[in-house]
XYZ file of C-alpha atoms in Angstrom:
281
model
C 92.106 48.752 18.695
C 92.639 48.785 14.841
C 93.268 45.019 14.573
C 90.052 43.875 16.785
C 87.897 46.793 14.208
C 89.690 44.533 11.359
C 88.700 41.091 12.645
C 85.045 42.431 13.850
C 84.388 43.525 10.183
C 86.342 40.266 8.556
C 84.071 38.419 11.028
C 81.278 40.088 9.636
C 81.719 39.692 5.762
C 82.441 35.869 6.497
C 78.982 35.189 7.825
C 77.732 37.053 5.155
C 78.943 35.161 2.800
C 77.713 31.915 4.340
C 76.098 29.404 1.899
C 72.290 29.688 2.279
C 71.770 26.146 2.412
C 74.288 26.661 5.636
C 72.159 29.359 7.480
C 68.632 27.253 6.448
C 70.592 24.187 8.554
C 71.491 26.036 11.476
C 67.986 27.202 11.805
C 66.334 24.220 11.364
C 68.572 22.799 14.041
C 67.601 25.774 16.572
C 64.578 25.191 15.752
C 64.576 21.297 16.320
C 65.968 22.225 19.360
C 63.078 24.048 20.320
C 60.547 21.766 19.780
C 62.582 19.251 21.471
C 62.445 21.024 24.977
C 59.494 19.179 26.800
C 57.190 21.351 29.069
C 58.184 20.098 32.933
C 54.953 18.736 33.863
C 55.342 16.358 30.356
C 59.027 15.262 31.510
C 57.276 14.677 35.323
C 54.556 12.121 33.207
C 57.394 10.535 31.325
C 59.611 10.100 34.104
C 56.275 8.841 36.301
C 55.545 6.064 33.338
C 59.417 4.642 33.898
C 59.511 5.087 37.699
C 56.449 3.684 38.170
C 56.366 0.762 34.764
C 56.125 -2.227 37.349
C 53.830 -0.323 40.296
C 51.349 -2.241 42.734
C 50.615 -2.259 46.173
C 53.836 -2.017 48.360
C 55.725 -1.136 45.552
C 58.992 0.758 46.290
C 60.701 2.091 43.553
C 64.873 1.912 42.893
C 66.971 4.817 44.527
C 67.877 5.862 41.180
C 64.875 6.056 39.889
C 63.702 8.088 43.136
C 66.401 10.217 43.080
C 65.562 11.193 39.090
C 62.113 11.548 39.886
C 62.855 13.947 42.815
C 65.255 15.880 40.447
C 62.232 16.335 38.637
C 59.510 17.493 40.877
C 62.258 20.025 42.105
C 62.549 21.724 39.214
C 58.616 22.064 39.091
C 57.399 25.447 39.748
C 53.813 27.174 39.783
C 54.015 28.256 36.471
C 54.751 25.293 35.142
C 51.393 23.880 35.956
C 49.409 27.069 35.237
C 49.405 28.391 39.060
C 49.521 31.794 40.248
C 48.960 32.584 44.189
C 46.421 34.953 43.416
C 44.206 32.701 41.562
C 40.226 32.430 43.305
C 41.302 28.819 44.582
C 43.766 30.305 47.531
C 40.927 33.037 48.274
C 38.510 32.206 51.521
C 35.300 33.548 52.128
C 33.154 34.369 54.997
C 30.313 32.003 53.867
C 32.555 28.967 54.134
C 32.105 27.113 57.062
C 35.986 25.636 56.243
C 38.355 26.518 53.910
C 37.546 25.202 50.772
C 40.615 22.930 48.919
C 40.703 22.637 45.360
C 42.213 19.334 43.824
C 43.218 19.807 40.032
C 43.471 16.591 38.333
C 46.285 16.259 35.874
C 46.962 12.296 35.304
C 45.747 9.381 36.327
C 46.427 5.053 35.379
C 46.400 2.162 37.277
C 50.039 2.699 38.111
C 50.619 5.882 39.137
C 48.323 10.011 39.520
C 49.495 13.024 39.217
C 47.654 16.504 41.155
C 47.855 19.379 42.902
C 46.029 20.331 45.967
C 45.280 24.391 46.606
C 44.716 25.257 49.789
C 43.709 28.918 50.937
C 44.845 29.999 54.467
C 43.864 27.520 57.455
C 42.978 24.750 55.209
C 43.415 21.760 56.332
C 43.484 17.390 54.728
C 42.584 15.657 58.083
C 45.081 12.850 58.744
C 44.703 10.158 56.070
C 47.170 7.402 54.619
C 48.401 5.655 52.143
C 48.161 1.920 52.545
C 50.882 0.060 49.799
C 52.051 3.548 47.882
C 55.375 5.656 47.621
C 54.389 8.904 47.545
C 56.474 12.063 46.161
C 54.892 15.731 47.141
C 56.430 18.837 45.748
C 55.088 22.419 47.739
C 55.134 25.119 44.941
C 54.744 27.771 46.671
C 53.393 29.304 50.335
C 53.684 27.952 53.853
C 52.635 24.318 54.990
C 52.266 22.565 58.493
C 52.675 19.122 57.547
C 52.693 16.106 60.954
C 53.356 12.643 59.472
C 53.238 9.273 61.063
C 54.374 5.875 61.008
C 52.883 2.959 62.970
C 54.565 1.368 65.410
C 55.489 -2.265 64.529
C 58.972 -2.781 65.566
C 57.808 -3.301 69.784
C 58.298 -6.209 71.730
C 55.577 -8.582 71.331
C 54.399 -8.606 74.486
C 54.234 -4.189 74.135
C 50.463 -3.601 73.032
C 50.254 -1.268 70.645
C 46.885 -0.704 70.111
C 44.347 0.192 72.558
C 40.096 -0.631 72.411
C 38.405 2.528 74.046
C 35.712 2.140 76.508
C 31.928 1.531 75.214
C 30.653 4.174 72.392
C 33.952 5.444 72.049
C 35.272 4.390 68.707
C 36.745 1.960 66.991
C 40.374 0.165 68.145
C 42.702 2.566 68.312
C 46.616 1.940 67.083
C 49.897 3.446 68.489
C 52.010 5.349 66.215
C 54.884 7.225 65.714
C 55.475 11.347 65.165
C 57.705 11.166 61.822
C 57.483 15.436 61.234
C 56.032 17.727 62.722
C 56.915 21.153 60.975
C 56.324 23.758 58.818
C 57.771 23.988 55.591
C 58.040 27.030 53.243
C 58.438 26.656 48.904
C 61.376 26.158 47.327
C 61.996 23.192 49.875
C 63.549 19.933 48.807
C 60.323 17.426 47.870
C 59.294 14.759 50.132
C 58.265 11.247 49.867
C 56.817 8.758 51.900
C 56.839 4.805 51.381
C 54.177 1.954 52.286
C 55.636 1.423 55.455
C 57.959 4.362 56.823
C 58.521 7.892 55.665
C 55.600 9.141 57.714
C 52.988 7.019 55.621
C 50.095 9.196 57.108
C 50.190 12.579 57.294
C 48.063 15.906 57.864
C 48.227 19.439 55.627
C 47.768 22.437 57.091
C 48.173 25.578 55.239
C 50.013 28.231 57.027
C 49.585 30.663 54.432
C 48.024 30.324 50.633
C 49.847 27.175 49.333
C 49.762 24.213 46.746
C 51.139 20.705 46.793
C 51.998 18.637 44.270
C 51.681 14.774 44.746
C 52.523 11.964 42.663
C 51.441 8.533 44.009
C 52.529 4.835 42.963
C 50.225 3.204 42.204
C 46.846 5.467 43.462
C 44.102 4.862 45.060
C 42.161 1.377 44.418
C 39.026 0.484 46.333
C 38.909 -2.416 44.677
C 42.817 -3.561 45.281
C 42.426 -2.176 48.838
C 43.820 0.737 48.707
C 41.615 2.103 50.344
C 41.993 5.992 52.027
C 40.898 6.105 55.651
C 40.856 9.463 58.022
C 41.964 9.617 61.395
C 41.564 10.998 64.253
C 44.923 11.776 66.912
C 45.355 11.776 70.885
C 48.652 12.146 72.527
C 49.701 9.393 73.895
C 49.236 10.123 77.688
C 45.562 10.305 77.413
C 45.277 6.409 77.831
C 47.055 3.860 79.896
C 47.924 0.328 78.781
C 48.847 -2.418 80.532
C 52.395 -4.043 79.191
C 52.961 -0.551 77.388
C 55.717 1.641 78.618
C 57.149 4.658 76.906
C 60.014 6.634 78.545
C 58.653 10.214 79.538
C 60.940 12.207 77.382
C 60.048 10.327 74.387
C 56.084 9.994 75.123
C 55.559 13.035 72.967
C 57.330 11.216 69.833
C 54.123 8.462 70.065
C 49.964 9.319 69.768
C 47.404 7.118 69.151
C 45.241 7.172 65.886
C 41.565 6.389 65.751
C 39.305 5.940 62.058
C 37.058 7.938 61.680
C 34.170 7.788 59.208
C 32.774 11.824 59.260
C 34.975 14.708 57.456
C 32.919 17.760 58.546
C 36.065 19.723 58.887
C 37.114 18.958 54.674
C 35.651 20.700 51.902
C 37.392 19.708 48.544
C 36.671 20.986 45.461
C 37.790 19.089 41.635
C 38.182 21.584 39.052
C 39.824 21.412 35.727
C 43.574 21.460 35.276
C 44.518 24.182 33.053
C 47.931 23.993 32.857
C 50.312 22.414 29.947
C 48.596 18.943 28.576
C 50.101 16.071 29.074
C 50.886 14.129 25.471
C 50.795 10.401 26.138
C 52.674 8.762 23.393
């Protein structure tokens, strides 16, 4: 015990006698250190700017660079963005006709946006796609129905798959396939969807108070037609079509989608981002 007393206090006397210029070093190198820790949602932009350097419409990015950008979103969590699940944005009220969703808007170029939708109990985004984008979402917290879709383009050319209703019914409709169909609960892995698999269109429902992160390469673009469009979705025994046949166990893997032009049932909300800036350098 004596020895261990006598190297504790020779320990001691050693670091006091430590140049000053020595301890002002090691300090400035802590703090260095410091500064040199990057908020998450900055590392998320910075990662986003390299991932997404050469976006446009169709644009799949490099498993590496998916996997890193995954990596990041994972690490993501509510605080880092300024969240709390008791903030008014996951609160109904009884003078809503639907639940209202709140988008906060952190980023946004011509190659990729960054946001986070927060949805209060039973709300719902309708059915909607992405036409040419690779999409990464990242639930921070709560419970979420999500039921995603791809269409169907790998039949046999002579297998219709898409289907004009009877008069004043709609526009065409087009077959597609279930992709999920399941609820997910934060911390859960973050998904992603591509242009033309992954379950490209999808549907939110919030099984309790939730948010949703989503990153999207490139965004929206009216004017490069990217254009979002809402649908509606029947199973797929509702109809019959000639030259179309679907073995019965696996009819409830296909429904057919239909646009739709009114969003009665969506109520969304943009309100400031409060969270940690991003620094664009």
């Amino acid at each position: 015990m004596g020895i261990e007393r006598t190297l504790a206090d020779r320990k001691g006397r050693d670091f006091c006698e430590l140049p000053r210029e020595t301890i002002a070093s090691s300090n400035s190198r802590r703090n260095r250190r410091r500064q040199r820790k990057k908020p998450p949602v900055q590392k998320l932009f910075e990662t986003c700017k390299v991932v997404f350097a050469s976006a446009g419409t169709g644009f799949v990015p490099p498993h590496e660079d998916i996997d890193e950008l995954q990596s990041v979103l994972d690490g993501i969590k509510p605080e880092d963005v300024g969240l709390r699940p008791d903030m008014p944005y996951f609160r109904t009220s009884a003078t809503q006709r639907v639940p209202r969703i709140t988008y906060l808007h952190i980023y946004e170029c011509e190659k990729f946006s960054m946001g986070i939708f927060c949805l209060p109990p039973s709300g719902v985004i309708p059915l909607h796609n992405h036409p040419g984008m690779t999409v990464f979402s990242k639930l921070l917290f709560g419970t979420m129905h999500i039921k995603s879709y791809d269409w169907v383009v790998d039949s046999p050319p002579e297998s219709p798959t898409t289907l004009k209703p009877s008069e004043n019914q709609g526009p065409e409709m087009r077959l597609a396939k279930v992709k999920v169909d399941a609820d997910f609960t934060a911390p859960c892995n973050p998904s992603i969807l591509y242009p033309e698999d992954g379950g490209n269109l999808h549907c939110f429902t919030a099984v309790t108070a939730c948010a949703v992160l989503d990153v999207l390469g490139p965004p929206y673009s009216d004017a490069e037609g990217r254009h979002c469009t809402y649908y509606h979705d029947f199973p797929f025994s509702n109809f019959s079509v000639d030259g179309l046949s679907i073995p019965e166990e696996e009819k409830n893997a296909y429904e057919w989608l239909q646009e739709r032009d009114e969003l009665e049932d969506l109520e969304v909300n943009g309100k400031m981002y409060n969270g940690p800036k991003i620094v664009e350098s």
